[in-house]
Amino acid sequence: MERARATVRFSVQRYPPLFYLLVISLWCVCLDGMFGVLDGAGGLAFSPDLLHVALSIFGVGYFMRIVDELRDYEYDRVHNPDRGLAKGDVSFGDLYVALGLDAAVLLGTNLAVSWVRAAILLGIMVHALVLWWLEKHSVAYQRSMFLMIGIAIQLHVGHGLYVWVAHAERTGRPLNPLGLLAILGMVFLYLHWEVMRKTAWPGTTKPGEKLYSDEAGAAASAVIAFTVMAGASGLFVGLTKPWQARPMGWLFLLPLGMAVINLTLFFKQRRPRTLSGRLAARSYFAFLFVMLLRAAS
């Protein structure tokens, strides 16, 4: 019982349930609402099944976080020795049990609804384990941050596919191919935050940090982060066609404007990366709230 309590304490510290459940629920509601907009049948439509979708994404996110903790064990022993696994509060065995229980609950509750959803979740979990294997055995993967994110981003694609399939099953409509473009836009949105928060000017970083700017240079890395935000905004403006009837879609340019300000400050002030990372996070959430407004309009 003591091992179980230690695992729960560790899990709450490394994956705060209230925060992640709120953020993931917002993400799922926004994306599901956009699928409804693209279907031409209204946007937001809350249901017990949508709650199950959010809980499932939350659960697979927990699986991914625990795998990350296991994968980062050697790094954390040096750079983050106060983390629970590094200092021995929990063991590898404790976290293996947590992974097994989490996978069993996820697959069991989803198989009861849809084998396709269960298969997507299984694919996400297997891919997370593959990333762990690559981290340990592939020198090319270890050296390139862009290769890492290029492979790891498929986890985010899987989340989008899961919500897409669940939406079609819930509404009884065929899968809308435009939904794939919405998922691509969400991938671009995530990449903006991910790359920008790990981009910095030389001399402003801590020893041992792994950054995209180490590989591409600070200027190029920041431009890449801005470009994917432009791609996300452009995709959603194109999908919602605000010039036709609903001008609310023009609001997708607001997060792009915030990204312009972030990029300008990054080049002008050359502060440590924490500022640009926070601003990128605000752009991310601004984008989600615009999605929510468009789906509700």
Short mmCIF file of C-alpha atoms in Angstrom, two decimals:
data_model
loop_
_atom_site.label_atom_id
_atom_site.label_comp_id
_atom_site.label_asym_id
_atom_site.label_seq_id
_atom_site.Cartn_x
_atom_site.Cartn_y
_atom_site.Cartn_z
CA MET A 1 0.00 0.00 0.00
CA GLU A 2 2.88 2.36 0.77
CA ARG A 3 4.27 1.81 -2.75
CA ALA A 4 0.87 2.70 -4.22
CA ARG A 5 0.68 5.91 -2.16
CA ALA A 6 4.21 6.85 -3.26
CA THR A 7 3.26 6.30 -6.90
CA VAL A 8 0.15 8.46 -6.50
CA ARG A 9 2.19 11.26 -4.88
CA PHE A 10 4.75 11.07 -7.67
CA SER A 11 2.02 11.06 -10.34
CA VAL A 12 0.30 14.11 -8.87
CA GLN A 13 3.61 15.98 -8.76
CA ARG A 14 4.65 15.14 -12.31
CA TYR A 15 1.17 15.17 -13.92
CA PRO A 16 -1.06 17.54 -11.88
CA PRO A 17 -4.52 16.09 -12.56
CA LEU A 18 -6.63 19.24 -12.21
CA PHE A 19 -4.47 21.31 -14.54
CA TYR A 20 -4.09 18.66 -17.22
CA LEU A 21 -7.72 17.59 -17.08
CA LEU A 22 -8.85 21.19 -17.57
CA VAL A 23 -6.42 21.85 -20.43
CA ILE A 24 -7.11 18.53 -22.16
CA SER A 25 -10.87 18.96 -21.79
CA LEU A 26 -10.62 22.42 -23.36
CA TRP A 27 -8.50 21.01 -26.20
CA CYS A 28 -10.95 18.17 -26.86
CA VAL A 29 -14.04 20.39 -26.72
CA CYS A 30 -12.45 22.93 -29.08
CA LEU A 31 -11.34 20.36 -31.63
CA ASP A 32 -14.60 18.42 -31.47
CA GLY A 33 -16.51 21.68 -31.90
CA MET A 34 -14.45 22.53 -34.98
CA PHE A 35 -15.24 19.13 -36.46
CA GLY A 36 -18.91 20.02 -35.98
CA VAL A 37 -18.38 23.35 -37.75
CA LEU A 38 -16.69 21.59 -40.66
CA ASP A 39 -19.61 19.14 -40.86
CA GLY A 40 -21.94 22.12 -41.26
CA ALA A 41 -24.12 20.82 -38.47
CA GLY A 42 -23.34 23.18 -35.61
CA GLY A 43 -20.35 23.40 -33.33
CA LEU A 44 -20.32 22.65 -29.62
CA ALA A 45 -22.34 19.67 -28.48
CA PHE A 46 -21.54 18.35 -25.00
CA SER A 47 -22.25 14.72 -24.15
CA PRO A 48 -21.12 11.92 -21.83
CA ASP A 49 -19.18 10.43 -24.74
CA LEU A 50 -17.21 13.66 -25.20
CA LEU A 51 -16.35 13.52 -21.50
CA HIS A 52 -15.13 9.96 -22.05
CA VAL A 53 -13.01 11.21 -24.93
CA ALA A 54 -11.40 13.88 -22.73
CA LEU A 55 -10.76 11.36 -19.94
CA SER A 56 -9.19 8.96 -22.42
CA ILE A 57 -6.84 11.65 -23.78
CA PHE A 58 -6.03 12.54 -20.17
CA GLY A 59 -5.27 8.89 -19.44
CA VAL A 60 -3.03 8.38 -22.44
CA GLY A 61 -1.30 11.66 -21.59
CA TYR A 62 -0.51 10.18 -18.17
CA PHE A 63 0.93 7.10 -19.87
CA MET A 64 3.15 9.32 -22.02
CA ARG A 65 4.31 11.34 -19.01
CA ILE A 66 5.32 8.24 -17.05
CA VAL A 67 7.25 6.93 -20.07
CA ASP A 68 8.98 10.32 -20.27
CA GLU A 69 9.98 10.05 -16.61
CA LEU A 70 11.43 6.58 -17.18
CA ARG A 71 13.21 7.74 -20.34
CA ASP A 72 14.72 10.80 -18.61
CA TYR A 73 15.98 8.92 -15.55
CA GLU A 74 19.71 9.21 -16.33
CA TYR A 75 19.37 12.89 -17.32
CA ASP A 76 17.36 13.69 -14.18
CA ARG A 77 19.93 12.05 -11.91
CA VAL A 78 22.34 14.77 -13.02
CA HIS A 79 20.15 17.79 -13.82
CA ASN A 80 16.96 17.18 -11.75
CA PRO A 81 18.03 15.05 -8.77
CA ASP A 82 15.01 16.17 -6.70
CA ARG A 83 12.51 14.41 -8.96
CA GLY A 84 10.86 11.37 -7.42
CA LEU A 85 12.30 8.67 -9.63
CA ALA A 86 15.81 10.13 -9.56
CA LYS A 87 15.92 10.31 -5.76
CA GLY A 88 14.23 6.96 -5.20
CA ASP A 89 10.76 7.95 -3.97
CA VAL A 90 9.39 5.54 -6.58
CA SER A 91 11.04 2.70 -8.46
CA PHE A 92 10.95 1.56 -12.05
CA GLY A 93 8.76 -1.33 -10.90
CA ASP A 94 6.23 1.05 -9.33
CA LEU A 95 5.93 2.97 -12.57
CA TYR A 96 5.68 -0.21 -14.65
CA VAL A 97 2.65 -1.18 -12.56
CA ALA A 98 1.15 2.29 -13.08
CA LEU A 99 1.66 1.98 -16.86
CA GLY A 100 0.04 -1.45 -16.93
CA LEU A 101 -2.99 -0.37 -14.92
CA ASP A 102 -3.42 2.79 -16.97
CA ALA A 103 -3.23 0.87 -20.26
CA ALA A 104 -5.70 -1.75 -19.03
CA VAL A 105 -8.27 0.87 -17.98
CA LEU A 106 -7.87 2.85 -21.21
CA LEU A 107 -8.15 -0.13 -23.52
CA GLY A 108 -10.96 -1.74 -21.53
CA THR A 109 -13.17 1.34 -21.37
CA ASN A 110 -12.59 2.13 -25.04
CA LEU A 111 -13.11 -1.39 -26.32
CA ALA A 112 -16.53 -1.21 -24.71
CA VAL A 113 -17.31 1.72 -27.02
CA SER A 114 -15.23 1.27 -30.18
CA TRP A 115 -12.40 -1.03 -31.23
CA VAL A 116 -11.10 1.74 -33.53
CA ARG A 117 -10.68 4.16 -30.64
CA ALA A 118 -8.97 1.47 -28.58
CA ALA A 119 -6.61 0.73 -31.49
CA ILE A 120 -5.66 4.41 -31.79
CA LEU A 121 -4.90 4.63 -28.07
CA LEU A 122 -2.87 1.42 -28.26
CA GLY A 123 -0.91 2.93 -31.16
CA ILE A 124 -0.19 6.08 -29.13
CA MET A 125 1.08 4.03 -26.18
CA VAL A 126 3.23 1.79 -28.36
CA HIS A 127 4.69 4.85 -30.09
CA ALA A 128 5.57 6.37 -26.71
CA LEU A 129 7.48 3.18 -25.88
CA VAL A 130 9.22 3.29 -29.27
CA LEU A 131 10.42 6.81 -28.48
CA TRP A 132 11.90 5.48 -25.24
CA TRP A 133 13.72 2.76 -27.20
CA LEU A 134 15.04 5.30 -29.71
CA GLU A 135 16.28 7.52 -26.90
CA LYS A 136 18.34 4.61 -25.58
CA HIS A 137 19.57 3.07 -28.84
CA SER A 138 19.59 5.61 -31.69
CA VAL A 139 22.50 8.05 -31.78
CA ALA A 140 20.90 10.04 -34.62
CA TYR A 141 17.69 10.42 -32.59
CA GLN A 142 19.62 11.51 -29.51
CA ARG A 143 21.56 14.18 -31.37
CA SER A 144 18.78 15.91 -33.30
CA MET A 145 16.01 17.82 -31.55
CA PHE A 146 14.21 18.28 -34.85
CA LEU A 147 14.34 14.55 -35.58
CA MET A 148 13.02 13.91 -32.08
CA ILE A 149 10.02 16.20 -32.50
CA GLY A 150 9.45 14.97 -36.06
CA ILE A 151 8.91 11.45 -34.70
CA ALA A 152 7.34 12.38 -31.35
CA ILE A 153 4.73 14.68 -32.93
CA GLN A 154 2.93 11.57 -34.17
CA LEU A 155 1.63 11.24 -30.60
CA HIS A 156 -0.18 14.55 -31.07
CA VAL A 157 -1.48 13.39 -34.44
CA GLY A 158 -2.85 10.31 -32.70
CA HIS A 159 -4.74 12.47 -30.20
CA GLY A 160 -6.34 14.39 -33.05
CA LEU A 161 -7.28 11.21 -34.91
CA TYR A 162 -8.86 9.83 -31.76
CA VAL A 163 -11.10 12.90 -31.33
CA TRP A 164 -11.89 12.87 -35.08
CA VAL A 165 -13.01 9.23 -35.06
CA ALA A 166 -14.95 9.67 -31.81
CA HIS A 167 -16.77 12.70 -33.26
CA ALA A 168 -17.81 10.76 -36.37
CA GLU A 169 -18.99 7.79 -34.31
CA ARG A 170 -20.94 10.00 -31.91
CA THR A 171 -22.69 12.01 -34.63
CA GLY A 172 -23.24 9.08 -36.99
CA ARG A 173 -21.64 10.98 -39.87
CA PRO A 174 -18.83 9.72 -42.11
CA LEU A 175 -15.32 10.89 -41.39
CA ASN A 176 -14.91 14.37 -42.90
CA PRO A 177 -11.54 14.66 -44.74
CA LEU A 178 -11.41 18.36 -43.78
CA GLY A 179 -10.93 17.14 -40.23
CA LEU A 180 -7.42 16.03 -41.18
CA LEU A 181 -6.55 19.64 -42.04
CA ALA A 182 -7.89 20.74 -38.65
CA ILE A 183 -5.65 18.13 -37.00
CA LEU A 184 -2.70 19.41 -39.04
CA GLY A 185 -3.47 22.92 -37.81
CA MET A 186 -3.42 21.67 -34.22
CA VAL A 187 -0.07 19.99 -34.86
CA PHE A 188 1.30 23.29 -36.19
CA LEU A 189 -0.07 25.07 -33.13
CA TYR A 190 1.68 22.66 -30.78
CA LEU A 191 4.92 22.91 -32.73
CA HIS A 192 4.87 26.70 -32.37
CA TRP A 193 4.84 26.41 -28.59
CA GLU A 194 7.25 23.47 -28.48
CA VAL A 195 9.92 25.04 -30.69
CA MET A 196 9.61 28.57 -29.30
CA ARG A 197 9.95 27.46 -25.68
CA LYS A 198 13.17 25.64 -26.55
CA THR A 199 14.77 28.41 -28.62
CA ALA A 200 17.31 30.79 -27.09
CA TRP A 201 20.17 33.08 -27.92
CA PRO A 202 23.69 31.82 -27.14
CA GLY A 203 24.78 32.73 -23.62
CA THR A 204 21.25 32.80 -22.15
CA THR A 205 20.89 29.07 -21.47
CA LYS A 206 21.75 26.75 -18.62
CA PRO A 207 24.42 24.05 -19.03
CA GLY A 208 23.01 20.80 -20.35
CA GLU A 209 19.83 22.24 -21.90
CA LYS A 210 18.81 20.66 -25.21
CA LEU A 211 17.34 23.26 -27.56
CA TYR A 212 16.22 23.51 -31.17
CA SER A 213 18.34 26.64 -31.52
CA ASP A 214 21.47 24.58 -30.79
CA GLU A 215 20.83 22.78 -34.05
CA ALA A 216 19.38 25.46 -36.33
CA GLY A 217 20.55 28.67 -34.67
CA ALA A 218 18.44 31.05 -32.62
CA ALA A 219 17.18 33.13 -35.55
CA ALA A 220 16.22 30.18 -37.75
CA SER A 221 14.59 28.32 -34.86
CA ALA A 222 12.45 31.35 -33.95
CA VAL A 223 11.40 31.82 -37.58
CA ILE A 224 10.43 28.14 -37.80
CA ALA A 225 8.28 28.55 -34.69
CA PHE A 226 6.58 31.61 -36.20
CA THR A 227 6.07 29.88 -39.55
CA VAL A 228 4.16 26.96 -38.06
CA MET A 229 1.89 29.39 -36.20
CA ALA A 230 1.25 31.14 -39.50
CA GLY A 231 0.40 27.74 -40.95
CA ALA A 232 -2.06 27.02 -38.13
CA SER A 233 -3.79 30.40 -38.48
CA GLY A 234 -3.91 30.12 -42.26
CA LEU A 235 -5.40 26.63 -42.16
CA PHE A 236 -8.16 27.57 -39.74
CA VAL A 237 -9.02 30.79 -41.59
CA GLY A 238 -9.25 28.74 -44.78
CA LEU A 239 -11.36 26.03 -43.14
CA THR A 240 -13.83 28.43 -41.52
CA LYS A 241 -14.11 30.78 -44.57
CA PRO A 242 -14.90 33.95 -42.59
CA TRP A 243 -15.33 35.96 -45.81
CA GLN A 244 -18.52 34.04 -46.62
CA ALA A 245 -20.87 34.42 -43.67
CA ARG A 246 -19.22 34.14 -40.25
CA PRO A 247 -16.50 36.77 -39.71
CA MET A 248 -15.61 35.18 -36.35
CA GLY A 249 -13.06 33.09 -38.28
CA TRP A 250 -10.89 36.17 -38.78
CA LEU A 251 -10.07 35.95 -35.07
CA PHE A 252 -7.67 33.12 -35.93
CA LEU A 253 -5.33 35.90 -37.01
CA LEU A 254 -5.18 37.16 -33.40
CA PRO A 255 -2.79 34.42 -32.18
CA LEU A 256 -0.67 35.07 -35.26
CA GLY A 257 -0.42 38.74 -34.25
CA MET A 258 0.68 37.62 -30.78
CA ALA A 259 3.33 35.45 -32.44
CA VAL A 260 4.54 38.49 -34.40
CA ILE A 261 4.97 40.40 -31.14
CA ASN A 262 6.80 37.43 -29.60
CA LEU A 263 9.15 37.15 -32.58
CA THR A 264 9.83 40.90 -32.51
CA LEU A 265 10.65 40.83 -28.80
CA PHE A 266 12.82 37.76 -29.28
CA PHE A 267 15.00 39.53 -31.85
CA LYS A 268 14.94 42.92 -30.16
CA GLN A 269 15.47 42.13 -26.48
CA ARG A 270 17.31 38.78 -26.63
CA ARG A 271 16.05 37.75 -23.21
CA PRO A 272 16.27 34.19 -21.83
CA ARG A 273 13.91 31.74 -23.49
CA THR A 274 11.42 31.66 -20.59
CA LEU A 275 9.76 34.87 -21.80
CA SER A 276 9.28 33.70 -25.39
CA GLY A 277 8.05 30.34 -24.09
CA ARG A 278 5.41 31.99 -21.93
CA LEU A 279 4.27 34.22 -24.79
CA ALA A 280 4.04 31.19 -27.10
CA ALA A 281 1.88 29.43 -24.49
CA ARG A 282 -0.43 32.46 -24.40
CA SER A 283 -0.72 32.33 -28.19
CA TYR A 284 -1.59 28.63 -27.88
CA PHE A 285 -4.41 29.25 -25.43
CA ALA A 286 -5.63 32.28 -27.38
CA PHE A 287 -5.95 30.00 -30.40
CA LEU A 288 -7.98 27.47 -28.38
CA PHE A 289 -10.34 30.18 -27.15
CA VAL A 290 -10.84 31.46 -30.70
CA MET A 291 -11.73 27.88 -31.69
CA LEU A 292 -14.20 27.79 -28.81
CA LEU A 293 -15.79 31.09 -29.89
CA ARG A 294 -16.05 29.97 -33.50
CA ALA A 295 -17.58 26.65 -32.58
CA ALA A 296 -20.10 28.37 -30.30
CA SER A 297 -21.11 31.03 -32.85
#
